[in-house]
Amino acid sequence: MAVPARGFYLLGDRVSRMLAQGGSAVLPGVPGADRRVFRGFRSSGVRHDAIIISGTEMARQIQKEIQRGVESWISLGNRRPHLSIILVGDNPASHTYVRKKIRAASAVGICSEIVLKPKDVSQEELLDVTDQLNMDPSVSGILVQLPLPDHVDERTVCNGIAPEKDVDGFHIINIGRLCLDQHSLIPATASAVWEIIKRTGIETFGKNVVVAGRSKNVGMPIAMLLHTDGEHERPGGDATVTIAHRYTPKEQLKIHTQLADVIIVAAGMQNVKMSKSPPKHSGGRVKMATKSLIFLPLKSGLSVLLNPSGFCHCFTGRI
C-alpha cells in the first residue's frame, strides 16, 4: 500500500461522516438552554424535556480533529491526502452531494478532484478509470458517486476500487472485514450512527436493538457494528440486534420495538410507523417515548436519540 493511501485509510471513515452538515441545537426546558450540547448524556431516573443535539456542533468538533490529524500526518513528511471522485451523468442530486464532499475535504486540508463522465459512459471505461486511479500513488482515496446509470453494474464498479482506497467502504473486501470485526473503511452513514452513539453516551452493551432497514450501505453495516464483540479487533456494541424490513409483519414489528432498548430507523423513506416515536419539536411531529431511538429519515435531515431514562436526545443535521 502506498504511504499516502495508508494515511487516507486512517482518516477516510471520519472524513465520510463530515460530508454533510446542518442544523442547530437548543435545550428546551433545561437550564442553560442557549448552550449547544452534543455529548456526555447519561441515564437518570428523572424525566426531562427534549434535548436537541447539534449536528453542526458535532460536525465542527470532528472537523477540527480530522484537520489536526491531516496536518500531523503531513508534518511527518507524508504527502497530503488526495480524494478522487468519479461522477457520472448530470443528476442534480449527485452533483450537489459531490460539491459538498469537495468542500468538506477542502475544509480539513485534503486535496480533491472530480472525474466527470457522461451518462452513456461504458462500464469498461469506468473500470479503466478506477484502474488508473488505483495505480496513481498521488491518489489516496477514491469514491464513485451513486447511483450509476442502469447499464452499469454498481457492484462491479465498486469492486474495481482498491480496498485501501475505497472511501465509501463498499468494496466486497471492506464489507467482509466489517463482518469479521476487522479494521476496514466503513460506509459513511453507518459510521456516523456509530460515532453519534459513542459521543452521546448511548449504552448498547447487553441491550436489545432493532434496526428498521436492511440496505447493504446503511441498515446492514449498522447492525454489524452494533452486535459485534466490543473486545474484537474492530470493537462493536455488544448488543442483541433484530433487523426489520418492509416484509416484517406490522404486529411483529410492534412487538420487536416494544422489547427494544434502542431503535434505529434507517428505512430511507418517510412516514415509517413505529410503536414508539421521537418527541415533538419544530423538526416534525413526534411524541415522547422511553426508548433509545436513533431516527434516520434520510431525506428530511432529522435524527433523534432517546434513552431509557426518559431523556429525549434530538440530533439535528443531516448525517
PDB file of C-alpha atoms in Angstrom:
ATOM      1  CA  MET A   1       0.000   0.000   0.000  1.00  0.00           C
ATOM      2  CA  ALA A   2       1.363   3.442  -0.854  1.00  0.00           C
ATOM      3  CA  VAL A   3       2.150   5.735   2.069  1.00  0.00           C
ATOM      4  CA  PRO A   4      -0.447   8.413   1.172  1.00  0.00           C
ATOM      5  CA  ALA A   5      -3.104   5.737   0.746  1.00  0.00           C
ATOM      6  CA  ARG A   6      -2.336   4.455   4.234  1.00  0.00           C
ATOM      7  CA  GLY A   7      -2.797   7.946   5.618  1.00  0.00           C
ATOM      8  CA  PHE A   8      -6.162   8.311   3.929  1.00  0.00           C
ATOM      9  CA  TYR A   9      -7.143   4.838   5.168  1.00  0.00           C
ATOM     10  CA  LEU A  10      -6.729   6.066   8.728  1.00  0.00           C
ATOM     11  CA  LEU A  11      -8.650   9.280   8.087  1.00  0.00           C
ATOM     12  CA  GLY A  12     -11.205   8.274   5.483  1.00  0.00           C
ATOM     13  CA  ASP A  13     -14.013   6.895   7.626  1.00  0.00           C
ATOM     14  CA  ARG A  14     -14.072  10.075   9.729  1.00  0.00           C
ATOM     15  CA  VAL A  15     -13.957  12.276   6.629  1.00  0.00           C
ATOM     16  CA  SER A  16     -17.023  10.452   5.262  1.00  0.00           C
ATOM     17  CA  ARG A  17     -19.032  11.414   8.307  1.00  0.00           C
ATOM     18  CA  MET A  18     -18.249  15.065   7.734  1.00  0.00           C
ATOM     19  CA  LEU A  19     -19.586  15.237   4.204  1.00  0.00           C
ATOM     20  CA  ALA A  20     -22.988  16.637   5.112  1.00  0.00           C
ATOM     21  CA  GLN A  21     -23.716  19.096   7.904  1.00  0.00           C
ATOM     22  CA  GLY A  22     -26.568  21.298   9.104  1.00  0.00           C
ATOM     23  CA  GLY A  23     -28.999  22.052  11.907  1.00  0.00           C
ATOM     24  CA  SER A  24     -28.689  23.799  15.262  1.00  0.00           C
ATOM     25  CA  ALA A  25     -29.250  22.861  18.867  1.00  0.00           C
ATOM     26  CA  VAL A  26     -31.107  24.152  21.885  1.00  0.00           C
ATOM     27  CA  LEU A  27     -32.074  22.574  25.191  1.00  0.00           C
ATOM     28  CA  PRO A  28     -35.814  23.269  25.632  1.00  0.00           C
ATOM     29  CA  GLY A  29     -36.890  23.244  29.243  1.00  0.00           C
ATOM     30  CA  VAL A  30     -33.329  22.750  30.523  1.00  0.00           C
ATOM     31  CA  PRO A  31     -31.266  25.400  32.382  1.00  0.00           C
ATOM     32  CA  GLY A  32     -28.688  26.995  30.119  1.00  0.00           C
ATOM     33  CA  ALA A  33     -30.835  26.355  27.058  1.00  0.00           C
ATOM     34  CA  ASP A  34     -28.718  28.625  24.897  1.00  0.00           C
ATOM     35  CA  ARG A  35     -25.722  26.303  25.362  1.00  0.00           C
ATOM     36  CA  ARG A  36     -25.027  23.898  22.496  1.00  0.00           C
ATOM     37  CA  VAL A  37     -24.558  20.272  23.564  1.00  0.00           C
ATOM     38  CA  PHE A  38     -23.557  17.161  21.645  1.00  0.00           C
ATOM     39  CA  ARG A  39     -22.115  14.614  24.059  1.00  0.00           C
ATOM     40  CA  GLY A  40     -21.979  13.211  27.563  1.00  0.00           C
ATOM     41  CA  PHE A  41     -25.615  12.239  28.289  1.00  0.00           C
ATOM     42  CA  ARG A  42     -26.132   9.570  30.927  1.00  0.00           C
ATOM     43  CA  SER A  43     -29.137   7.783  32.384  1.00  0.00           C
ATOM     44  CA  SER A  44     -31.247   9.279  35.152  1.00  0.00           C
ATOM     45  CA  GLY A  45     -34.495   8.413  36.857  1.00  0.00           C
ATOM     46  CA  VAL A  46     -35.898  11.876  36.157  1.00  0.00           C
ATOM     47  CA  ARG A  47     -37.942  12.625  33.058  1.00  0.00           C
ATOM     48  CA  HIS A  48     -36.852  15.690  31.082  1.00  0.00           C
ATOM     49  CA  ASP A  49     -37.954  17.664  28.081  1.00  0.00           C
ATOM     50  CA  ALA A  50     -36.325  17.090  24.724  1.00  0.00           C
ATOM     51  CA  ILE A  51     -32.601  17.722  24.464  1.00  0.00           C
ATOM     52  CA  ILE A  52     -31.737  18.682  20.903  1.00  0.00           C
ATOM     53  CA  ILE A  53     -28.194  17.751  19.955  1.00  0.00           C
ATOM     54  CA  SER A  54     -26.477  19.910  17.379  1.00  0.00           C
ATOM     55  CA  GLY A  55     -25.286  18.006  14.336  1.00  0.00           C
ATOM     56  CA  THR A  56     -23.498  21.159  13.260  1.00  0.00           C
ATOM     57  CA  GLU A  57     -21.572  21.396  16.524  1.00  0.00           C
ATOM     58  CA  MET A  58     -20.652  17.720  16.468  1.00  0.00           C
ATOM     59  CA  ALA A  59     -19.502  18.054  12.855  1.00  0.00           C
ATOM     60  CA  ARG A  60     -17.353  21.067  13.738  1.00  0.00           C
ATOM     61  CA  GLN A  61     -15.651  19.138  16.505  1.00  0.00           C
ATOM     62  CA  ILE A  62     -14.933  16.158  14.238  1.00  0.00           C
ATOM     63  CA  GLN A  63     -13.749  18.520  11.513  1.00  0.00           C
ATOM     64  CA  LYS A  64     -11.189  20.047  13.895  1.00  0.00           C
ATOM     65  CA  GLU A  65      -9.984  16.590  14.920  1.00  0.00           C
ATOM     66  CA  ILE A  66      -9.547  15.499  11.295  1.00  0.00           C
ATOM     67  CA  GLN A  67      -7.828  18.764  10.396  1.00  0.00           C
ATOM     68  CA  ARG A  68      -5.316  18.248  13.190  1.00  0.00           C
ATOM     69  CA  GLY A  69      -4.809  14.654  12.058  1.00  0.00           C
ATOM     70  CA  VAL A  70      -4.145  15.696   8.468  1.00  0.00           C
ATOM     71  CA  GLU A  71      -1.629  18.345   9.480  1.00  0.00           C
ATOM     72  CA  SER A  72       0.088  15.920  11.848  1.00  0.00           C
ATOM     73  CA  TRP A  73       0.316  13.358   9.023  1.00  0.00           C
ATOM     74  CA  ILE A  74       1.881  15.931   6.692  1.00  0.00           C
ATOM     75  CA  SER A  75       4.295  17.162   9.382  1.00  0.00           C
ATOM     76  CA  LEU A  76       5.757  13.652   9.495  1.00  0.00           C
ATOM     77  CA  GLY A  77       6.845  14.078   5.884  1.00  0.00           C
ATOM     78  CA  ASN A  78       3.884  12.328   4.256  1.00  0.00           C
ATOM     79  CA  ARG A  79       2.073  13.518   1.155  1.00  0.00           C
ATOM     80  CA  ARG A  80      -1.172  15.473   1.623  1.00  0.00           C
ATOM     81  CA  PRO A  81      -4.150  13.081   1.218  1.00  0.00           C
ATOM     82  CA  HIS A  82      -5.915  13.308  -2.166  1.00  0.00           C
ATOM     83  CA  LEU A  83      -9.507  12.255  -2.900  1.00  0.00           C
ATOM     84  CA  SER A  84     -10.717  11.431  -6.432  1.00  0.00           C
ATOM     85  CA  ILE A  85     -14.492  11.413  -7.017  1.00  0.00           C
ATOM     86  CA  ILE A  86     -15.925   9.733 -10.120  1.00  0.00           C
ATOM     87  CA  LEU A  87     -19.172  11.455 -11.138  1.00  0.00           C
ATOM     88  CA  VAL A  88     -21.288  10.072 -13.978  1.00  0.00           C
ATOM     89  CA  GLY A  89     -24.057  11.980 -15.772  1.00  0.00           C
ATOM     90  CA  ASP A  90     -25.934  15.126 -14.824  1.00  0.00           C
ATOM     91  CA  ASN A  91     -28.096  14.021 -11.889  1.00  0.00           C
ATOM     92  CA  PRO A  92     -28.608  17.277  -9.877  1.00  0.00           C
ATOM     93  CA  ALA A  93     -28.637  15.485  -6.518  1.00  0.00           C
ATOM     94  CA  SER A  94     -25.377  13.685  -7.293  1.00  0.00           C
ATOM     95  CA  HIS A  95     -23.710  16.927  -8.315  1.00  0.00           C
ATOM     96  CA  THR A  96     -24.895  18.564  -5.082  1.00  0.00           C
ATOM     97  CA  TYR A  97     -23.523  15.730  -2.941  1.00  0.00           C
ATOM     98  CA  VAL A  98     -20.196  15.827  -4.757  1.00  0.00           C
ATOM     99  CA  ARG A  99     -19.863  19.590  -4.235  1.00  0.00           C
ATOM    100  CA  LYS A 100     -20.423  19.077  -0.508  1.00  0.00           C
ATOM    101  CA  LYS A 101     -17.792  16.354  -0.406  1.00  0.00           C
ATOM    102  CA  ILE A 102     -15.298  18.583  -2.182  1.00  0.00           C
ATOM    103  CA  ARG A 103     -15.985  21.412   0.299  1.00  0.00           C
ATOM    104  CA  ALA A 104     -15.689  19.048   3.276  1.00  0.00           C
ATOM    105  CA  ALA A 105     -12.377  17.658   2.026  1.00  0.00           C
ATOM    106  CA  SER A 106     -11.010  21.157   1.485  1.00  0.00           C
ATOM    107  CA  ALA A 107     -12.086  22.259   4.960  1.00  0.00           C
ATOM    108  CA  VAL A 108      -9.879  19.613   6.596  1.00  0.00           C
ATOM    109  CA  GLY A 109      -6.913  20.095   4.269  1.00  0.00           C
ATOM    110  CA  ILE A 110      -7.483  17.199   1.868  1.00  0.00           C
ATOM    111  CA  CYS A 111      -6.942  17.745  -1.859  1.00  0.00           C
ATOM    112  CA  SER A 112      -9.690  16.527  -4.181  1.00  0.00           C
ATOM    113  CA  GLU A 113     -10.704  16.263  -7.816  1.00  0.00           C
ATOM    114  CA  ILE A 114     -13.807  15.334  -9.819  1.00  0.00           C
ATOM    115  CA  VAL A 115     -13.524  12.855 -12.678  1.00  0.00           C
ATOM    116  CA  LEU A 116     -16.648  13.691 -14.693  1.00  0.00           C
ATOM    117  CA  LYS A 117     -18.014  11.192 -17.226  1.00  0.00           C
ATOM    118  CA  PRO A 118     -21.126  11.381 -19.469  1.00  0.00           C
ATOM    119  CA  LYS A 119     -24.191   9.316 -18.609  1.00  0.00           C
ATOM    120  CA  ASP A 120     -23.608   6.995 -21.574  1.00  0.00           C
ATOM    121  CA  VAL A 121     -20.095   6.044 -20.428  1.00  0.00           C
ATOM    122  CA  SER A 122     -19.447   2.318 -20.689  1.00  0.00           C
ATOM    123  CA  GLN A 123     -18.753   0.111 -17.707  1.00  0.00           C
ATOM    124  CA  GLU A 124     -15.409  -0.836 -19.230  1.00  0.00           C
ATOM    125  CA  GLU A 125     -14.362   2.825 -19.393  1.00  0.00           C
ATOM    126  CA  LEU A 126     -15.284   3.361 -15.749  1.00  0.00           C
ATOM    127  CA  LEU A 127     -13.219   0.328 -14.778  1.00  0.00           C
ATOM    128  CA  ASP A 128     -10.309   1.749 -16.757  1.00  0.00           C
ATOM    129  CA  VAL A 129     -10.659   4.985 -14.745  1.00  0.00           C
ATOM    130  CA  THR A 130     -10.639   3.120 -11.415  1.00  0.00           C
ATOM    131  CA  ASP A 131      -7.583   1.109 -12.548  1.00  0.00           C
ATOM    132  CA  GLN A 132      -5.695   4.299 -13.361  1.00  0.00           C
ATOM    133  CA  LEU A 133      -6.589   5.882 -10.019  1.00  0.00           C
ATOM    134  CA  ASN A 134      -5.695   2.683  -8.149  1.00  0.00           C
ATOM    135  CA  MET A 135      -2.192   2.767  -9.648  1.00  0.00           C
ATOM    136  CA  ASP A 136      -1.679   6.507  -9.129  1.00  0.00           C
ATOM    137  CA  PRO A 137       0.440   6.948  -5.974  1.00  0.00           C
ATOM    138  CA  SER A 138      -0.749  10.542  -5.605  1.00  0.00           C
ATOM    139  CA  VAL A 139      -4.375   9.375  -5.117  1.00  0.00           C
ATOM    140  CA  SER A 140      -5.127   8.361  -1.527  1.00  0.00           C
ATOM    141  CA  GLY A 141      -8.874   7.730  -1.751  1.00  0.00           C
ATOM    142  CA  ILE A 142     -11.464   7.041  -4.461  1.00  0.00           C
ATOM    143  CA  LEU A 143     -15.241   7.082  -4.443  1.00  0.00           C
ATOM    144  CA  VAL A 144     -17.850   6.609  -7.153  1.00  0.00           C
ATOM    145  CA  GLN A 145     -20.912   8.801  -6.668  1.00  0.00           C
ATOM    146  CA  LEU A 146     -24.027   6.595  -6.743  1.00  0.00           C
ATOM    147  CA  PRO A 147     -26.412   5.911  -8.341  1.00  0.00           C
ATOM    148  CA  LEU A 148     -24.846   4.960 -11.664  1.00  0.00           C
ATOM    149  CA  PRO A 149     -26.806   4.647 -14.946  1.00  0.00           C
ATOM    150  CA  ASP A 150     -28.841   1.448 -15.359  1.00  0.00           C
ATOM    151  CA  HIS A 151     -26.469  -0.059 -17.923  1.00  0.00           C
ATOM    152  CA  VAL A 152     -23.600  -0.019 -15.397  1.00  0.00           C
ATOM    153  CA  ASP A 153     -23.353  -2.619 -12.622  1.00  0.00           C
ATOM    154  CA  GLU A 154     -22.639  -0.678  -9.423  1.00  0.00           C
ATOM    155  CA  ARG A 155     -21.236  -3.701  -7.571  1.00  0.00           C
ATOM    156  CA  THR A 156     -18.697  -4.384 -10.326  1.00  0.00           C
ATOM    157  CA  VAL A 157     -17.527  -0.758 -10.381  1.00  0.00           C
ATOM    158  CA  CYS A 158     -17.302  -0.512  -6.580  1.00  0.00           C
ATOM    159  CA  ASN A 159     -15.251  -3.713  -6.513  1.00  0.00           C
ATOM    160  CA  GLY A 160     -12.959  -2.158  -9.112  1.00  0.00           C
ATOM    161  CA  ILE A 161     -11.620   0.282  -6.491  1.00  0.00           C
ATOM    162  CA  ALA A 162      -8.604  -0.840  -4.477  1.00  0.00           C
ATOM    163  CA  PRO A 163      -9.884  -1.738  -0.960  1.00  0.00           C
ATOM    164  CA  GLU A 164      -7.362   0.555   0.754  1.00  0.00           C
ATOM    165  CA  LYS A 165      -8.578   3.497  -1.373  1.00  0.00           C
ATOM    166  CA  ASP A 166     -12.295   2.653  -1.046  1.00  0.00           C
ATOM    167  CA  VAL A 167     -13.507   5.715   0.885  1.00  0.00           C
ATOM    168  CA  ASP A 168     -17.186   4.636   0.775  1.00  0.00           C
ATOM    169  CA  GLY A 169     -16.384   1.199   2.238  1.00  0.00           C
ATOM    170  CA  PHE A 170     -18.414  -0.549  -0.492  1.00  0.00           C
ATOM    171  CA  HIS A 171     -15.726  -2.933  -1.776  1.00  0.00           C
ATOM    172  CA  ILE A 172     -16.540  -6.564  -1.020  1.00  0.00           C
ATOM    173  CA  ILE A 173     -13.279  -6.912   0.950  1.00  0.00           C
ATOM    174  CA  ASN A 174     -14.149  -3.962   3.207  1.00  0.00           C
ATOM    175  CA  ILE A 175     -17.655  -5.332   3.743  1.00  0.00           C
ATOM    176  CA  GLY A 176     -16.172  -8.744   4.539  1.00  0.00           C
ATOM    177  CA  ARG A 177     -13.701  -7.278   7.017  1.00  0.00           C
ATOM    178  CA  LEU A 178     -16.536  -5.330   8.654  1.00  0.00           C
ATOM    179  CA  CYS A 179     -18.469  -8.598   9.091  1.00  0.00           C
ATOM    180  CA  LEU A 180     -15.374 -10.265  10.593  1.00  0.00           C
ATOM    181  CA  ASP A 181     -14.857  -7.457  13.146  1.00  0.00           C
ATOM    182  CA  GLN A 182     -11.633  -6.380  11.453  1.00  0.00           C
ATOM    183  CA  HIS A 183     -10.447  -2.849  10.734  1.00  0.00           C
ATOM    184  CA  SER A 184     -11.822  -1.549   7.437  1.00  0.00           C
ATOM    185  CA  LEU A 185     -13.289   1.527   5.805  1.00  0.00           C
ATOM    186  CA  ILE A 186     -16.939   1.647   6.935  1.00  0.00           C
ATOM    187  CA  PRO A 187     -19.906   3.023   4.927  1.00  0.00           C
ATOM    188  CA  ALA A 188     -20.435   6.672   5.886  1.00  0.00           C
ATOM    189  CA  THR A 189     -23.952   6.654   7.360  1.00  0.00           C
ATOM    190  CA  ALA A 190     -23.301   3.565   9.494  1.00  0.00           C
ATOM    191  CA  SER A 191     -20.054   5.115  10.696  1.00  0.00           C
ATOM    192  CA  ALA A 192     -21.907   8.341  11.513  1.00  0.00           C
ATOM    193  CA  VAL A 193     -24.522   6.487  13.576  1.00  0.00           C
ATOM    194  CA  TRP A 194     -21.790   4.679  15.480  1.00  0.00           C
ATOM    195  CA  GLU A 195     -19.970   7.970  16.141  1.00  0.00           C
ATOM    196  CA  ILE A 196     -23.176   9.633  17.381  1.00  0.00           C
ATOM    197  CA  ILE A 197     -23.830   6.716  19.747  1.00  0.00           C
ATOM    198  CA  LYS A 198     -20.309   6.906  21.174  1.00  0.00           C
ATOM    199  CA  ARG A 199     -20.196  10.685  21.511  1.00  0.00           C
ATOM    200  CA  THR A 200     -23.634  10.950  23.144  1.00  0.00           C
ATOM    201  CA  GLY A 201     -23.056   8.076  25.566  1.00  0.00           C
ATOM    202  CA  ILE A 202     -25.948   5.869  24.422  1.00  0.00           C
ATOM    203  CA  GLU A 203     -25.447   2.455  26.073  1.00  0.00           C
ATOM    204  CA  THR A 204     -25.556  -0.586  23.759  1.00  0.00           C
ATOM    205  CA  PHE A 205     -23.786  -3.256  25.852  1.00  0.00           C
ATOM    206  CA  GLY A 206     -26.269  -6.065  26.521  1.00  0.00           C
ATOM    207  CA  LYS A 207     -29.152  -4.031  25.075  1.00  0.00           C
ATOM    208  CA  ASN A 208     -31.825  -5.143  22.626  1.00  0.00           C
ATOM    209  CA  VAL A 209     -31.581  -3.136  19.407  1.00  0.00           C
ATOM    210  CA  VAL A 210     -33.986  -3.025  16.469  1.00  0.00           C
ATOM    211  CA  VAL A 211     -32.657  -1.771  13.136  1.00  0.00           C
ATOM    212  CA  ALA A 212     -35.516  -0.922  10.759  1.00  0.00           C
ATOM    213  CA  GLY A 213     -33.923  -1.169   7.331  1.00  0.00           C
ATOM    214  CA  ARG A 214     -31.660  -3.750   5.693  1.00  0.00           C
ATOM    215  CA  SER A 215     -29.896  -1.846   2.911  1.00  0.00           C
ATOM    216  CA  LYS A 216     -26.346  -3.002   2.225  1.00  0.00           C
ATOM    217  CA  ASN A 217     -24.977   0.529   2.658  1.00  0.00           C
ATOM    218  CA  VAL A 218     -26.887   1.577   5.804  1.00  0.00           C
ATOM    219  CA  GLY A 219     -29.006  -0.968   7.715  1.00  0.00           C
ATOM    220  CA  MET A 220     -26.685  -3.954   7.356  1.00  0.00           C
ATOM    221  CA  PRO A 221     -23.443  -2.222   8.401  1.00  0.00           C
ATOM    222  CA  ILE A 222     -25.233  -0.502  11.312  1.00  0.00           C
ATOM    223  CA  ALA A 223     -26.405  -3.910  12.540  1.00  0.00           C
ATOM    224  CA  MET A 224     -22.890  -5.359  12.148  1.00  0.00           C
ATOM    225  CA  LEU A 225     -21.328  -2.537  14.172  1.00  0.00           C
ATOM    226  CA  LEU A 226     -23.861  -2.852  16.974  1.00  0.00           C
ATOM    227  CA  HIS A 227     -23.966  -6.622  17.511  1.00  0.00           C
ATOM    228  CA  THR A 228     -20.268  -7.467  17.339  1.00  0.00           C
ATOM    229  CA  ASP A 229     -17.878  -8.067  20.254  1.00  0.00           C
ATOM    230  CA  GLY A 230     -16.544  -4.952  21.938  1.00  0.00           C
ATOM    231  CA  GLU A 231     -13.183  -6.643  22.542  1.00  0.00           C
ATOM    232  CA  HIS A 232     -12.508  -7.693  18.954  1.00  0.00           C
ATOM    233  CA  GLU A 233     -10.044  -6.016  16.561  1.00  0.00           C
ATOM    234  CA  ARG A 234     -12.772  -3.618  15.442  1.00  0.00           C
ATOM    235  CA  PRO A 235     -14.843  -3.194  18.642  1.00  0.00           C
ATOM    236  CA  GLY A 236     -18.623  -3.430  18.341  1.00  0.00           C
ATOM    237  CA  GLY A 237     -21.580  -2.557  20.536  1.00  0.00           C
ATOM    238  CA  ASP A 238     -22.236  -5.982  22.163  1.00  0.00           C
ATOM    239  CA  ALA A 239     -25.979  -5.583  21.512  1.00  0.00           C
ATOM    240  CA  THR A 240     -28.596  -8.156  20.531  1.00  0.00           C
ATOM    241  CA  VAL A 241     -29.771  -6.878  17.151  1.00  0.00           C
ATOM    242  CA  THR A 242     -33.009  -7.554  15.284  1.00  0.00           C
ATOM    243  CA  ILE A 243     -33.254  -6.359  11.674  1.00  0.00           C
ATOM    244  CA  ALA A 244     -36.735  -5.422  10.437  1.00  0.00           C
ATOM    245  CA  HIS A 245     -37.648  -4.552   6.847  1.00  0.00           C
ATOM    246  CA  ARG A 246     -40.570  -3.948   4.505  1.00  0.00           C
ATOM    247  CA  TYR A 247     -41.806  -7.532   4.792  1.00  0.00           C
ATOM    248  CA  THR A 248     -41.699  -7.688   8.587  1.00  0.00           C
ATOM    249  CA  PRO A 249     -45.373  -8.031   9.672  1.00  0.00           C
ATOM    250  CA  LYS A 250     -46.609  -4.909  11.427  1.00  0.00           C
ATOM    251  CA  GLU A 251     -47.618  -6.792  14.550  1.00  0.00           C
ATOM    252  CA  GLN A 252     -44.177  -8.405  14.754  1.00  0.00           C
ATOM    253  CA  LEU A 253     -42.515  -5.030  14.254  1.00  0.00           C
ATOM    254  CA  LYS A 254     -44.605  -3.650  17.103  1.00  0.00           C
ATOM    255  CA  ILE A 255     -43.517  -6.494  19.392  1.00  0.00           C
ATOM    256  CA  HIS A 256     -39.857  -6.103  18.479  1.00  0.00           C
ATOM    257  CA  THR A 257     -39.860  -2.353  19.085  1.00  0.00           C
ATOM    258  CA  GLN A 258     -41.685  -2.714  22.403  1.00  0.00           C
ATOM    259  CA  LEU A 259     -38.987  -5.107  23.607  1.00  0.00           C
ATOM    260  CA  ALA A 260     -36.129  -2.991  22.269  1.00  0.00           C
ATOM    261  CA  ASP A 261     -33.896  -0.734  24.351  1.00  0.00           C
ATOM    262  CA  VAL A 262     -32.597   1.009  21.239  1.00  0.00           C
ATOM    263  CA  ILE A 263     -34.389   1.537  17.931  1.00  0.00           C
ATOM    264  CA  ILE A 264     -32.626   2.686  14.782  1.00  0.00           C
ATOM    265  CA  VAL A 265     -34.915   3.686  11.928  1.00  0.00           C
ATOM    266  CA  ALA A 266     -32.834   3.578   8.752  1.00  0.00           C
ATOM    267  CA  ALA A 267     -35.556   2.796   6.270  1.00  0.00           C
ATOM    268  CA  GLY A 268     -34.680   5.574   3.819  1.00  0.00           C
ATOM    269  CA  MET A 269     -38.338   6.530   3.491  1.00  0.00           C
ATOM    270  CA  GLN A 270     -40.770   8.874   5.160  1.00  0.00           C
ATOM    271  CA  ASN A 271     -43.809   8.050   7.315  1.00  0.00           C
ATOM    272  CA  VAL A 272     -42.308   4.928   8.903  1.00  0.00           C
ATOM    273  CA  LYS A 273     -44.651   3.996  11.770  1.00  0.00           C
ATOM    274  CA  MET A 274     -43.092   2.516  14.911  1.00  0.00           C
ATOM    275  CA  SER A 275     -44.623   1.569  18.251  1.00  0.00           C
ATOM    276  CA  LYS A 276     -42.604   4.396  19.793  1.00  0.00           C
ATOM    277  CA  SER A 277     -41.963   7.835  18.345  1.00  0.00           C
ATOM    278  CA  PRO A 278     -39.467  10.663  18.836  1.00  0.00           C
ATOM    279  CA  PRO A 279     -40.500  13.841  20.725  1.00  0.00           C
ATOM    280  CA  LYS A 280     -42.338  16.780  19.284  1.00  0.00           C
ATOM    281  CA  HIS A 281     -40.353  19.816  18.169  1.00  0.00           C
ATOM    282  CA  SER A 282     -40.148  22.055  15.125  1.00  0.00           C
ATOM    283  CA  GLY A 283     -38.476  19.374  13.010  1.00  0.00           C
ATOM    284  CA  GLY A 284     -41.533  17.163  12.830  1.00  0.00           C
ATOM    285  CA  ARG A 285     -44.496  15.549  14.594  1.00  0.00           C
ATOM    286  CA  VAL A 286     -43.299  13.131  17.267  1.00  0.00           C
ATOM    287  CA  LYS A 287     -44.189  12.085  20.823  1.00  0.00           C
ATOM    288  CA  MET A 288     -42.140  11.450  23.972  1.00  0.00           C
ATOM    289  CA  ALA A 289     -41.056   7.848  24.430  1.00  0.00           C
ATOM    290  CA  THR A 290     -38.962   5.811  26.876  1.00  0.00           C
ATOM    291  CA  LYS A 291     -36.774   4.057  24.324  1.00  0.00           C
ATOM    292  CA  SER A 292     -33.369   4.958  22.936  1.00  0.00           C
ATOM    293  CA  LEU A 293     -34.191   5.924  19.385  1.00  0.00           C
ATOM    294  CA  ILE A 294     -31.975   6.926  16.501  1.00  0.00           C
ATOM    295  CA  PHE A 295     -34.256   8.105  13.756  1.00  0.00           C
ATOM    296  CA  LEU A 296     -32.734   8.474  10.295  1.00  0.00           C
ATOM    297  CA  PRO A 297     -35.309   9.780   7.819  1.00  0.00           C
ATOM    298  CA  LEU A 298     -32.514  10.232   5.310  1.00  0.00           C
ATOM    299  CA  LYS A 299     -34.434  12.753   3.199  1.00  0.00           C
ATOM    300  CA  SER A 300     -35.767  15.010   5.939  1.00  0.00           C
ATOM    301  CA  GLY A 301     -32.491  15.533   7.805  1.00  0.00           C
ATOM    302  CA  LEU A 302     -33.768  14.829  11.352  1.00  0.00           C
ATOM    303  CA  SER A 303     -32.242  12.243  13.659  1.00  0.00           C
ATOM    304  CA  VAL A 304     -33.445  11.593  17.195  1.00  0.00           C
ATOM    305  CA  LEU A 305     -31.957   9.741  20.163  1.00  0.00           C
ATOM    306  CA  LEU A 306     -33.906   8.732  23.275  1.00  0.00           C
ATOM    307  CA  ASN A 307     -32.543   6.865  26.274  1.00  0.00           C
ATOM    308  CA  PRO A 308     -34.432   4.582  28.700  1.00  0.00           C
ATOM    309  CA  SER A 309     -34.449   7.204  31.477  1.00  0.00           C
ATOM    310  CA  GLY A 310     -36.871   9.365  29.520  1.00  0.00           C
ATOM    311  CA  PHE A 311     -34.318  11.820  28.161  1.00  0.00           C
ATOM    312  CA  CYS A 312     -35.040  12.704  24.594  1.00  0.00           C
ATOM    313  CA  HIS A 313     -31.947  13.458  22.538  1.00  0.00           C
ATOM    314  CA  CYS A 314     -32.819  15.067  19.217  1.00  0.00           C
ATOM    315  CA  PHE A 315     -29.961  15.069  16.739  1.00  0.00           C
ATOM    316  CA  THR A 316     -30.411  17.797  14.137  1.00  0.00           C
ATOM    317  CA  GLY A 317     -28.483  17.985  10.913  1.00  0.00           C
ATOM    318  CA  ARG A 318     -28.121  15.531   8.051  1.00  0.00           C
ATOM    319  CA  ILE A 319     -25.843  12.554   8.637  1.00  0.00           C
TER     320      ILE A 319
END
